[in-house]
mmCIF file of C-alpha atoms and ligand atoms in Angstrom:
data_model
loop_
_atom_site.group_PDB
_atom_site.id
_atom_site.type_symbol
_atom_site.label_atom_id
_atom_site.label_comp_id
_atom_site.label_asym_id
_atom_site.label_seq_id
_atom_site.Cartn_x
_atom_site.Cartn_y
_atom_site.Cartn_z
ATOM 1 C CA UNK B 1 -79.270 59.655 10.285
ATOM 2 C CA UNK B 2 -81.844 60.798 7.695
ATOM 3 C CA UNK B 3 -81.023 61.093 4.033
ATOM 4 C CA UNK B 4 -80.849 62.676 2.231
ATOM 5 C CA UNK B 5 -80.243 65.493 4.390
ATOM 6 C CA UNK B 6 -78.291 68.996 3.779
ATOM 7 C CA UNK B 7 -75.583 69.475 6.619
ATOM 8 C CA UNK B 8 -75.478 72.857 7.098
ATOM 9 C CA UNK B 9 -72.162 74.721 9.030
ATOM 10 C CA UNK B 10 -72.886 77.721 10.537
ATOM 11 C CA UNK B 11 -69.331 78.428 11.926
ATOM 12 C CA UNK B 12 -68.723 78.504 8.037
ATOM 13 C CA UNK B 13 -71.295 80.615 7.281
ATOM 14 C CA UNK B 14 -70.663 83.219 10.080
ATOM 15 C CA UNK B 15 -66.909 83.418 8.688
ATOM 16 C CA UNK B 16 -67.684 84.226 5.187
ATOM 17 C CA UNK B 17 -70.703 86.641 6.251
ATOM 18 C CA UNK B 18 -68.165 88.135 8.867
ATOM 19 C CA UNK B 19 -65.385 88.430 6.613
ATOM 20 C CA UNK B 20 -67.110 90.180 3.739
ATOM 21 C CA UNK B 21 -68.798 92.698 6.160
ATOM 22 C CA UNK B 22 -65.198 93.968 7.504
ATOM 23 C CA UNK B 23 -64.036 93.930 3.789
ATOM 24 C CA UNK B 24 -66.756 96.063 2.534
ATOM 25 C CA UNK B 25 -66.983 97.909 5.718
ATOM 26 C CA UNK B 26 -63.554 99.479 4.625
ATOM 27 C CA UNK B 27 -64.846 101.087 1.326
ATOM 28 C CA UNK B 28 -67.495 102.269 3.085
ATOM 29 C CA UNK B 29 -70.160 99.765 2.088
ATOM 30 C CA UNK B 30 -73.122 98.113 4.545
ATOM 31 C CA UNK B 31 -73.905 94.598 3.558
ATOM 32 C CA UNK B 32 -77.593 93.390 3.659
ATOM 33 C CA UNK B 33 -77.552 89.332 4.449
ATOM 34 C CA UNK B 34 -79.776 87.763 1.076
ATOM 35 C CA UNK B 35 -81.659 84.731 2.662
ATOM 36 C CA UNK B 36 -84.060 83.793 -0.293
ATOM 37 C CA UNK B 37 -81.875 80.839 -1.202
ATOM 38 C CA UNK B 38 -82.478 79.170 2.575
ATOM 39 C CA UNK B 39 -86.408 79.299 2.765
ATOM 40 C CA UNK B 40 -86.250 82.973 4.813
ATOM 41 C CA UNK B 41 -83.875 80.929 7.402
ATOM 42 C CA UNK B 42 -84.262 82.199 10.826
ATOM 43 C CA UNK B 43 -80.922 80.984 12.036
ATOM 44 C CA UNK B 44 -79.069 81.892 8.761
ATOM 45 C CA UNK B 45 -80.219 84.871 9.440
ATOM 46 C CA UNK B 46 -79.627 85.681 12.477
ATOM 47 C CA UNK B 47 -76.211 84.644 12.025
ATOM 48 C CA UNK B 48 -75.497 86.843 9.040
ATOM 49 C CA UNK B 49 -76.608 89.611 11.824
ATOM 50 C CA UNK B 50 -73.950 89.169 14.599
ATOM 51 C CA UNK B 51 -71.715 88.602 11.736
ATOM 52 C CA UNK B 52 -72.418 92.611 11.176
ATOM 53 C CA UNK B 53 -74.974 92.579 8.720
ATOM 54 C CA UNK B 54 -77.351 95.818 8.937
ATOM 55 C CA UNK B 55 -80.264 94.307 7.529
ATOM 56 C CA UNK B 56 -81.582 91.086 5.774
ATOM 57 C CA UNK B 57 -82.989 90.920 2.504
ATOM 58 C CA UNK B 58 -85.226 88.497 0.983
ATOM 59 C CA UNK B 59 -87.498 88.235 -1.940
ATOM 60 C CA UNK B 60 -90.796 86.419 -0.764
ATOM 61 C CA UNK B 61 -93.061 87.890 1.757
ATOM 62 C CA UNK B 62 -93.661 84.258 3.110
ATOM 63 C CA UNK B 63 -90.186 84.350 4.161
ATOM 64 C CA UNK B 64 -90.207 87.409 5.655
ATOM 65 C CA UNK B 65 -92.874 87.018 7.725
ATOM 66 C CA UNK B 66 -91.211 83.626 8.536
ATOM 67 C CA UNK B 67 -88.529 85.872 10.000
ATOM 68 C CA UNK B 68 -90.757 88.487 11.910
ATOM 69 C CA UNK B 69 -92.417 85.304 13.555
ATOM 70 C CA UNK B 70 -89.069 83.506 14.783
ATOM 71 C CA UNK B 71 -88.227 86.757 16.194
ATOM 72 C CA UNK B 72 -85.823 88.652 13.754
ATOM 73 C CA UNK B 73 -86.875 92.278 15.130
ATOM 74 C CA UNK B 74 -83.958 94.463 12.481
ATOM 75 C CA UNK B 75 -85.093 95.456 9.491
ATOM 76 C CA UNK B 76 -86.175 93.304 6.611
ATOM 77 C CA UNK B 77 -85.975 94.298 3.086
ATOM 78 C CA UNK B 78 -88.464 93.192 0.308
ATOM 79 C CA UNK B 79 -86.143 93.085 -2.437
ATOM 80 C CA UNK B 80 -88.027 92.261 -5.178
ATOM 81 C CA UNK B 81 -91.013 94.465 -6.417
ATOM 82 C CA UNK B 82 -94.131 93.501 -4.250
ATOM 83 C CA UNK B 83 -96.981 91.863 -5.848
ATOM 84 C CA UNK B 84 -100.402 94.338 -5.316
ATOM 85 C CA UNK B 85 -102.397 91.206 -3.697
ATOM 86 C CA UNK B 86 -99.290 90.949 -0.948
ATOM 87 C CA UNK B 87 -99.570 94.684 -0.063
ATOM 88 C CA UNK B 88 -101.090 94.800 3.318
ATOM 89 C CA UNK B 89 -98.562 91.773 4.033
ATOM 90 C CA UNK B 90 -95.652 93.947 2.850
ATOM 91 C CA UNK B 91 -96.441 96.541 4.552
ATOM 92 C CA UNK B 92 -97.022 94.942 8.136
ATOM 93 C CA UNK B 93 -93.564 93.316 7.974
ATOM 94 C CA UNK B 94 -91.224 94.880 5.505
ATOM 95 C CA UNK B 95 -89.257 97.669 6.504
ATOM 96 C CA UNK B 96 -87.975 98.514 2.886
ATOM 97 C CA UNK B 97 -89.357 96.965 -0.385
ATOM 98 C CA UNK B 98 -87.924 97.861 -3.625
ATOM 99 C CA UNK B 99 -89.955 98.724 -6.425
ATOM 100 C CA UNK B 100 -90.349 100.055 -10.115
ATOM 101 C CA UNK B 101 -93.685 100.446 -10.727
ATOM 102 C CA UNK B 102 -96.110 103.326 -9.819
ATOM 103 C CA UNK B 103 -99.304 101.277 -9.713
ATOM 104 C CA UNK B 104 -97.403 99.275 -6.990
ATOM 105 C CA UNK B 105 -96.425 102.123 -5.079
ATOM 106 C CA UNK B 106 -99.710 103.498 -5.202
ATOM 107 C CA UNK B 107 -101.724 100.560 -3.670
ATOM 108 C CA UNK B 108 -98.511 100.782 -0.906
ATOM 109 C CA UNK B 109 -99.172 104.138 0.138
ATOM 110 C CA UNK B 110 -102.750 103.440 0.662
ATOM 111 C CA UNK B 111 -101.814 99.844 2.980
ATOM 112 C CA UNK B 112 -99.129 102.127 5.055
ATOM 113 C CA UNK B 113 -102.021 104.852 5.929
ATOM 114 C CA UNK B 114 -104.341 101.690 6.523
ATOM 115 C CA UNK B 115 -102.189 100.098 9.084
ATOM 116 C CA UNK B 116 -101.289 104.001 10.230
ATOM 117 C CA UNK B 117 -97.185 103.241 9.490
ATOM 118 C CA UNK B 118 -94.449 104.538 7.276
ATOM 119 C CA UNK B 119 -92.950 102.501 4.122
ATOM 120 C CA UNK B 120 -89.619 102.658 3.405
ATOM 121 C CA UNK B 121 -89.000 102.886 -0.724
ATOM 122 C CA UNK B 122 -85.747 101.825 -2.799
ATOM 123 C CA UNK B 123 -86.279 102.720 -6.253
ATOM 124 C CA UNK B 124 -84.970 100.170 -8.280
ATOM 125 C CA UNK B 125 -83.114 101.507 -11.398
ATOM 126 C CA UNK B 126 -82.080 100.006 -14.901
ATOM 127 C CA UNK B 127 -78.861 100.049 -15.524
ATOM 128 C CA UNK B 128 -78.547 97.677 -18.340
ATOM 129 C CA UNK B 129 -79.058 93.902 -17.488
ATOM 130 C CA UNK B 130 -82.747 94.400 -18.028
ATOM 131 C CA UNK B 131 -84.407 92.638 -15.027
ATOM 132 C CA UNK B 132 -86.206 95.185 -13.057
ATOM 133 C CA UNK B 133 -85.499 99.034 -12.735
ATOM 134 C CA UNK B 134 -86.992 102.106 -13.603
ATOM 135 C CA UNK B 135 -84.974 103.498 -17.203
ATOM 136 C CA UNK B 136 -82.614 106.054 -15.809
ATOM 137 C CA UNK B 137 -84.393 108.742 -18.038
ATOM 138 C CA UNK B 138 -88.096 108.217 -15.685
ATOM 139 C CA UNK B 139 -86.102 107.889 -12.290
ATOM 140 C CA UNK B 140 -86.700 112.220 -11.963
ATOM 141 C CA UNK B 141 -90.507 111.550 -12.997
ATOM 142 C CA UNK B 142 -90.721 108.431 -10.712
ATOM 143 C CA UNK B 143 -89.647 110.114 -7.705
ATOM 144 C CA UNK B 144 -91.395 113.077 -8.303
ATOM 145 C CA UNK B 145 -94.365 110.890 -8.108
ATOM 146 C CA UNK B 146 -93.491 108.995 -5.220
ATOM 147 C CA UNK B 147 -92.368 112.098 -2.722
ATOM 148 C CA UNK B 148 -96.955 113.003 -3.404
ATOM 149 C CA UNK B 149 -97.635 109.449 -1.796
ATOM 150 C CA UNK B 150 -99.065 109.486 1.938
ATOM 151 C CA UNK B 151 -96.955 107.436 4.223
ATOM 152 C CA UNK B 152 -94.139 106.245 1.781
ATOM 153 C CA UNK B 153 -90.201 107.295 2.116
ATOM 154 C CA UNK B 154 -87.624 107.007 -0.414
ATOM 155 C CA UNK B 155 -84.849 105.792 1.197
ATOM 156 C CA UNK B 156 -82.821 105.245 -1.513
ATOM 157 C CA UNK B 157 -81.839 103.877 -4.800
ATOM 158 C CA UNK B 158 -80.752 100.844 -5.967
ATOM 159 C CA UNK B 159 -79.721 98.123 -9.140
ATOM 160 C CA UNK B 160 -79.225 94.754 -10.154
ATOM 161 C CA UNK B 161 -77.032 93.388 -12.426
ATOM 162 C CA UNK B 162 -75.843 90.233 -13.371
ATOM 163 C CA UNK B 163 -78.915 87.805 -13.480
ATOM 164 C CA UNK B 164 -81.093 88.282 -16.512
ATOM 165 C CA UNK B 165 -78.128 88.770 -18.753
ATOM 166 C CA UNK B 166 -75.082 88.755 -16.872
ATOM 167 C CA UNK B 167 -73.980 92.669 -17.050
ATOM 168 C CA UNK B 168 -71.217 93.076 -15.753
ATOM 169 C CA UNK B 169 -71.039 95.717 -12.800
ATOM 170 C CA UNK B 170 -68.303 98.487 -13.960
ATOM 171 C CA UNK B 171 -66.946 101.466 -13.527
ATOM 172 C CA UNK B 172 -69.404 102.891 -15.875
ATOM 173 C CA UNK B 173 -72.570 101.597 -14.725
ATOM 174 C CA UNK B 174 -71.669 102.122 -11.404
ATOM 175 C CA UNK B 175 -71.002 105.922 -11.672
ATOM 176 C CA UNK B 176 -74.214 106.017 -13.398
ATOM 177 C CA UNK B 177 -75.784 105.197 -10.128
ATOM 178 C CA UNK B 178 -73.791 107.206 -8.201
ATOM 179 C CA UNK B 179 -74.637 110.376 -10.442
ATOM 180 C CA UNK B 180 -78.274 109.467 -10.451
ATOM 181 C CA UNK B 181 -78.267 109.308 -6.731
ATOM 182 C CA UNK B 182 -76.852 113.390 -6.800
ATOM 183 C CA UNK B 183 -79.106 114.607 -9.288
ATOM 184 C CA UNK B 184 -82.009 112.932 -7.459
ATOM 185 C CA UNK B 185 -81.131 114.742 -4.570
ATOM 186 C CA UNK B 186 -80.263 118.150 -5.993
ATOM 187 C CA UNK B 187 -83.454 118.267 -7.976
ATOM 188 C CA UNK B 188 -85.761 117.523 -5.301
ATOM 189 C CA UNK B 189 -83.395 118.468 -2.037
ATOM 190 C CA UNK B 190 -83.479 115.272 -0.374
ATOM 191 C CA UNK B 191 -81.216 112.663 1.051
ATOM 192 C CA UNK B 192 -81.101 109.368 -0.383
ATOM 193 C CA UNK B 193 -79.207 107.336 2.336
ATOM 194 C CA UNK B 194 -79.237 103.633 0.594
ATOM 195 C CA UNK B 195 -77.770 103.233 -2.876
ATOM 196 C CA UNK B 196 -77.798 99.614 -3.295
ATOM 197 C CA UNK B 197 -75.234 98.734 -5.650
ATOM 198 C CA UNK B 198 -76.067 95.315 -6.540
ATOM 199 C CA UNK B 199 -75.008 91.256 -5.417
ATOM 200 C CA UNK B 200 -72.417 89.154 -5.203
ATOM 201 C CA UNK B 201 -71.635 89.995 -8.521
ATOM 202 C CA UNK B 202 -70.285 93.295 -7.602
ATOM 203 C CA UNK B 203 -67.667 91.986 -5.379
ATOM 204 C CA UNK B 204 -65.498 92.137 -8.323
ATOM 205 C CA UNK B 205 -66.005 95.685 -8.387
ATOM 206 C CA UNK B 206 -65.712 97.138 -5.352
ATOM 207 C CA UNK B 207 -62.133 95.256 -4.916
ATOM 208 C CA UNK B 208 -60.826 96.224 -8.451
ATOM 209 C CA UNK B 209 -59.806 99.598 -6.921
ATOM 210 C CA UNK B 210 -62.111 101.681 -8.851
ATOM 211 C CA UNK B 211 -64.056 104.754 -7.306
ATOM 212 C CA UNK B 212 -66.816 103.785 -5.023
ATOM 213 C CA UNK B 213 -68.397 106.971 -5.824
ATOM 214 C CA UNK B 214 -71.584 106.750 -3.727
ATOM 215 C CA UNK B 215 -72.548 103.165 -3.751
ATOM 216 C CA UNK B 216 -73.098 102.308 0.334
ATOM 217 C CA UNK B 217 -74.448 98.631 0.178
ATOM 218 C CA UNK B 218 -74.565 95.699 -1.513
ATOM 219 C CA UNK B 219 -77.108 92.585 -0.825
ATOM 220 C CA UNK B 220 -75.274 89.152 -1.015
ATOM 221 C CA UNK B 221 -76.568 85.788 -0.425
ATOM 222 C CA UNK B 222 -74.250 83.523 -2.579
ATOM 223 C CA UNK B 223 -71.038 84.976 -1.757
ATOM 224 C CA UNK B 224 -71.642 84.986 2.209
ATOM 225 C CA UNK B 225 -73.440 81.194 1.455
ATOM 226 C CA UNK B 226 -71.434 79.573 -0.962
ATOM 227 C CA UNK B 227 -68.100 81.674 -0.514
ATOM 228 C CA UNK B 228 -67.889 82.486 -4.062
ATOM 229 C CA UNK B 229 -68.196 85.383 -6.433
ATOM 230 C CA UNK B 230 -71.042 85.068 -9.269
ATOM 231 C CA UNK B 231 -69.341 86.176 -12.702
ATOM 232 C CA UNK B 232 -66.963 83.390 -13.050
ATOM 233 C CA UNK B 233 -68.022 81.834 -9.700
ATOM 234 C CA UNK B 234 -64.437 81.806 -8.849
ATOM 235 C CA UNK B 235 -63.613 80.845 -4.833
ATOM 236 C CA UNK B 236 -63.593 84.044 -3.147
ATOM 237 C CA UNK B 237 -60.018 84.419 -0.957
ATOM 238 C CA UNK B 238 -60.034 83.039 2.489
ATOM 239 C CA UNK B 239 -63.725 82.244 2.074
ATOM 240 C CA UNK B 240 -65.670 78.576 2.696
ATOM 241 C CA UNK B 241 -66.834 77.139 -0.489
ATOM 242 C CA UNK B 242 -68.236 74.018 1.743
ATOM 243 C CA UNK B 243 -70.726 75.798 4.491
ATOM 244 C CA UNK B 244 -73.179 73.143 2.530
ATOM 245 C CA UNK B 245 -72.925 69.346 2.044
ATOM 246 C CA UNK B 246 -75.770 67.146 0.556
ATOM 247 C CA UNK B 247 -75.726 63.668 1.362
ATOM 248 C CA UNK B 248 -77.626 60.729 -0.475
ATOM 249 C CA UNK B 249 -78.197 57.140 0.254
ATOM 250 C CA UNK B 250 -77.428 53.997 -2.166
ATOM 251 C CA UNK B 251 -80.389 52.251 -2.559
ATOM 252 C CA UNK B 252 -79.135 50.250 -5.626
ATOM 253 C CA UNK B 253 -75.249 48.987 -7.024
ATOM 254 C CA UNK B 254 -74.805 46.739 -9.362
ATOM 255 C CA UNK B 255 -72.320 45.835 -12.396
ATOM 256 C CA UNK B 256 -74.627 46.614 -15.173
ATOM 257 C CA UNK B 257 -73.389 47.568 -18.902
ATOM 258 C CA UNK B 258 -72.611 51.058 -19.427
ATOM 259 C CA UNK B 259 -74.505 51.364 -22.888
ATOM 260 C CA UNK B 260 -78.829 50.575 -22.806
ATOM 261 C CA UNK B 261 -80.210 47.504 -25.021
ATOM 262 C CA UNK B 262 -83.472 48.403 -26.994
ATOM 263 C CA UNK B 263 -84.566 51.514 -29.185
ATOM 264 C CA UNK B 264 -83.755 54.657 -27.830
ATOM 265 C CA UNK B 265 -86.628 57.533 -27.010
ATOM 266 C CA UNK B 266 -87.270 60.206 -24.720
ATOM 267 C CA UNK B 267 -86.518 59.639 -20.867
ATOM 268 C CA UNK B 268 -88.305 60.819 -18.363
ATOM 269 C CA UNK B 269 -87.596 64.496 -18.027
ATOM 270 C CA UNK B 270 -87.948 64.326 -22.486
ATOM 271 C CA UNK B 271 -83.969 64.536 -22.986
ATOM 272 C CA UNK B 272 -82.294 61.986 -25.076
ATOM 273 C CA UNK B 273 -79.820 59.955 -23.263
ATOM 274 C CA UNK B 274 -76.654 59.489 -25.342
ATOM 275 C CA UNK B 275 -74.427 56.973 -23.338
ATOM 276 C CA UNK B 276 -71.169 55.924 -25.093
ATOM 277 C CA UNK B 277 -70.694 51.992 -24.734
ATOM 278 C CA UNK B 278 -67.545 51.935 -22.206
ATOM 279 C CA UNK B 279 -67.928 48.030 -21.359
ATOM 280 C CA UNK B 280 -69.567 47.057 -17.915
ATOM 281 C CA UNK B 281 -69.679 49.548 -15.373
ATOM 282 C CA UNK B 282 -70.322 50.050 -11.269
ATOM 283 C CA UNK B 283 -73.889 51.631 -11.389
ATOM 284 C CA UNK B 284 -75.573 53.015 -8.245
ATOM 285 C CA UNK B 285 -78.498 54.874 -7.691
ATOM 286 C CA UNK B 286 -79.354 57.295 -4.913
ATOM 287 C CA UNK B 287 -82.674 58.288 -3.594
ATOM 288 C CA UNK B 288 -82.640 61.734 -4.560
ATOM 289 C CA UNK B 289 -84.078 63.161 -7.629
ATOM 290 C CA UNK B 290 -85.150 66.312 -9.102
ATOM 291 C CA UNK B 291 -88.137 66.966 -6.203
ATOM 292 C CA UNK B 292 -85.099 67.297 -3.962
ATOM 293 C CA UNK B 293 -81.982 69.194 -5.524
ATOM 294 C CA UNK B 294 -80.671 70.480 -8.952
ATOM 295 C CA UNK B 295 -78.920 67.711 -10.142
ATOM 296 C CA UNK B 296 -76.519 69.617 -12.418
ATOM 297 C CA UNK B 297 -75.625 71.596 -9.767
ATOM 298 C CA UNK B 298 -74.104 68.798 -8.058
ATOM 299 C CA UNK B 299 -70.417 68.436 -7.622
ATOM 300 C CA UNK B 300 -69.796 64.311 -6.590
ATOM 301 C CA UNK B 301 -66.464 63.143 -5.119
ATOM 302 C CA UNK B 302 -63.770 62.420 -7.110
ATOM 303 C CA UNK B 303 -64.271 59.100 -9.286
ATOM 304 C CA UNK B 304 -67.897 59.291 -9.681
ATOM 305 C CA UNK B 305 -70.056 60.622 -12.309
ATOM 306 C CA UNK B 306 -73.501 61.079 -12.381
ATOM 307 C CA UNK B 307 -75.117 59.475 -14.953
ATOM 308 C CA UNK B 308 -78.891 60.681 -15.318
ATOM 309 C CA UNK B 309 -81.730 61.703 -12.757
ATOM 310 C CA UNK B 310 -85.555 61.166 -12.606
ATOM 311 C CA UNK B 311 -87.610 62.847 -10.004
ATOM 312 C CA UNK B 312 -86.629 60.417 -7.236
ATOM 313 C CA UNK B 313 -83.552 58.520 -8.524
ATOM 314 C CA UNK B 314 -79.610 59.897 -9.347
ATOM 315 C CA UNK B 315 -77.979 57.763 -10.727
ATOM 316 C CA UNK B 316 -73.961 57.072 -10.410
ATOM 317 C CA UNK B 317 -70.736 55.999 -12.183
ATOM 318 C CA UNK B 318 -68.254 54.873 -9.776
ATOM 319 C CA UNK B 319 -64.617 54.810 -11.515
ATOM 320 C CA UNK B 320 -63.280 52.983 -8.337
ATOM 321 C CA UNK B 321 -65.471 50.447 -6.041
ATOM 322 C CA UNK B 322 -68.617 49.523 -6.157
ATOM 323 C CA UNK B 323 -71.029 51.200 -3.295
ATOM 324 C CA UNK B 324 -73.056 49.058 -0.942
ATOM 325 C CA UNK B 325 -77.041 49.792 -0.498
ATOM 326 C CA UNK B 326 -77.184 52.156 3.001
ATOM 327 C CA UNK B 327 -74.085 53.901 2.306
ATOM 328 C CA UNK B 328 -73.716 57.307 1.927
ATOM 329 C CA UNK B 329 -72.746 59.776 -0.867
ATOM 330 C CA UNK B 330 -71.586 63.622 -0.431
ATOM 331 C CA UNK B 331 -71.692 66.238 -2.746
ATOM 332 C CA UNK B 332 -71.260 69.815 -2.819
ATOM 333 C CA UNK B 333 -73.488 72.275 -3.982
ATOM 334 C CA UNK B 334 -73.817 75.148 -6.542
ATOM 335 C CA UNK B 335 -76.516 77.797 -5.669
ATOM 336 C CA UNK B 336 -79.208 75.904 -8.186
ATOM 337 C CA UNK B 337 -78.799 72.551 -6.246
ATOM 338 C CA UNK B 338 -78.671 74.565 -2.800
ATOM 339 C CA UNK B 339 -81.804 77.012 -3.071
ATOM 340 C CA UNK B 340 -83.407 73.518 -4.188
ATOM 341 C CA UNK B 341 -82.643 71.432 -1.360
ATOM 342 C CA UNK B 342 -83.336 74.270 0.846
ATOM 343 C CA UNK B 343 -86.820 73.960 -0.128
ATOM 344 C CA UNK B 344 -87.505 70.701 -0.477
ATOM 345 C CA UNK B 345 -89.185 69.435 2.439
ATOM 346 C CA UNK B 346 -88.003 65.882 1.527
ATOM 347 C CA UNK B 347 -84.069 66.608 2.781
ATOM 348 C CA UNK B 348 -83.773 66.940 6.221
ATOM 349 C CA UNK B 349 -81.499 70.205 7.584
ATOM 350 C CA UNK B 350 -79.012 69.248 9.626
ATOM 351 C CA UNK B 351 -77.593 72.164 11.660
ATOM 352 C CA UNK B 352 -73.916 72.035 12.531
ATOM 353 C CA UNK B 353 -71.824 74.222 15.277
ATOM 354 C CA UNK B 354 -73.348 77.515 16.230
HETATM 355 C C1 PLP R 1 -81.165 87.407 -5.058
HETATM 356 C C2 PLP R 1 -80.923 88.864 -5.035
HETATM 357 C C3 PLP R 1 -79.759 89.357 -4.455
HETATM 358 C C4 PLP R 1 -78.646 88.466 -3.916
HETATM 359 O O1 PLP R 1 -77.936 87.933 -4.980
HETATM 360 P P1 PLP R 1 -76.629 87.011 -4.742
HETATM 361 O O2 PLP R 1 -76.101 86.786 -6.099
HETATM 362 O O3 PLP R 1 -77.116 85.772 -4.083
HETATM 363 O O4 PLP R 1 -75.713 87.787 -3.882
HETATM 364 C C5 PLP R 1 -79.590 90.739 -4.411
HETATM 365 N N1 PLP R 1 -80.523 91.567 -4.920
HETATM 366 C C6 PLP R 1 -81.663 91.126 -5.475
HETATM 367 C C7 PLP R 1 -82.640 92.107 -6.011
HETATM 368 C C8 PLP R 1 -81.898 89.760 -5.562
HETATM 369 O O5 PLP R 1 -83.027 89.321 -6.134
#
């Protein structure tokens, strides 16, 4: 078999995306599948779909139209602002993009009445964790705006918390939302039918009892992925943590002593190394480096540590035995070390069940 290679398990993957959808499905909330961590997968995505997703999100347009091309006819959401030289694209294959800026939405009005077609609009809306979003207090002048633009719809509202500073979704910032979402539509007497509450990192949330007020979607890719939540990253109940497995092959083992001879600089990525002399050791090293994965994302098997990583080489502390060259090594995955080896186009995807 190739290495290294990611072994992917869809059966895994269509549990956890099943299983969240019928858990949100009972407070009322639609889940749209997140694919940007797996290169705008096709088959991830179409998975996430029978598993009752409404509609797949992702953040690059080259992904999107990855999807459009492999024949993923639902909607697609842009969910990150588009970029003005990607308009025309966004508009030919987006359903939805979300956005925050005017001069965007502009240039987006004037590609939908080019191409003769309708854009759908979330308005993306600061609530605190200072990524993107419209402040609260220009949401009224924003839409106001947006409902003069030719061919554009607001279909809704949404936020994001939880990734430029970790904010928390709450009670608090979650009514805020909700109450935005009214006054938008009292003061301008339409319906908003998407307000996008946020990621994985809203799971929390939505299961702590509090009022769901009018939040009717969430977009998750980790949780459904990696089966966890994203604030502590704790293992979500009843959920696969191991839909993902990275394998790497020994090309090296040797006894060799645990502390380096000579003076100590820089290595190659410009950290110090600070090894504590532990006597002679079982060294390996893999060929996999830092063009292939996220090596602190890594999680080895039990009795091995990883020592250090160049761009090609990982190397390994084995407590136990000693490896042989042409063996292989598992690890799990965090989302760093998955969304990396997703797009490397040196590790082989291996596609399991389904
Ligand atoms: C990446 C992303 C998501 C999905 O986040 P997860 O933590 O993987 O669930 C949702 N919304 C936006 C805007 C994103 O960029």
């Amino acid at each position: 078999m190739n290495a290294p290679r990611l072994e992917i398990n869809l059966d895994k993957l269509y549990f956890n995306a099943q299983y969240l959808v019928k858990k949100l499905s009972r407070y009322g909330i639609s889940v749209t599948g997140v694919t940007k961590a797996t290169l705008g997968s096709e088959k991830i995505a179409s998975l996430m779909l029978r598993a009752g997703v409404v509609t797949i999100g992702d953040s690059r347009m080259e992904n999107i139209e990855s999807l459009r091309q492999n024949g993923v006819k639902e909607q697609l959401f842009l969910i990150r602002s588009p970029m003005i030289s990607q308009v025309d694209r966004v508009v030919a294959n987006a359903s939805i993009s979300f956005n925050s800026e005017l001069d965007v939405l502009k240039k987006l009005s004037e590609a939908s009445i080019l191409a003769g077609c309708n854009h759908g609009i979330v308005l993306m809306v600061e609530l605190g964790d200072l990524r993107e979003g419209i402040m609260p207090s220009d949401l009224s002048k924003t839409v106001e705006q947006v409902l003069k633009l030719p061919n554009l719809t607001i279909r809704g509202i949404g936020t994001n918390l939880a990734c430029q500073n970790g904010v928390s979704p709450d009670a608090e910032n979650m009514l805020k939302l909700s109450q935005l979402a009214c006054s938008i539509e009292k003061e301008f007497d339409i319906k908003l039918e998407i307000i996008s509450g946020g990621n994985s990192a809203n799971l929390n949330w939505v299961f702590s009892g509090d009022s769901i007020g009018r939040i009717n979607n969430l977009r998750l890719g980790e949780s459904i992925l990696l089966g966890r939540e994203t604030l502590s990253r704790n293992k979500i109940d009843n959920l696969n943590t191991d839909a993902f497995t990275l394998i790497a092959e020994v090309i090296e083992s040797k006894i060799k002593p645990s502390s380096p001879t000579g003076h100590i600089a820089q290595t190659a990525f410009g950290e110090k190394s600070v090894p504590t002399d532990r006597g002679d050791i079982f060294q390996s090293i893999l060929a996999i480096g830092r063009q292939d994965t996220d090596p602190d994302g890594l999680i080895p098997p039990e009795n091995i540590t990883i020592l250090g990583t160049s761009s090609d080489h990982l190397v390994l502390e084995s407590k136990k035995d000693s490896f042989s060259c042409g063996q292989e090594i598992s690890f799990q995955v965090n989302y760093s070390a998955l969304l990396r080896a997703m797009t490397s186009p040196y590790i082989t995807k291996v596609w399991l069940n389904g």
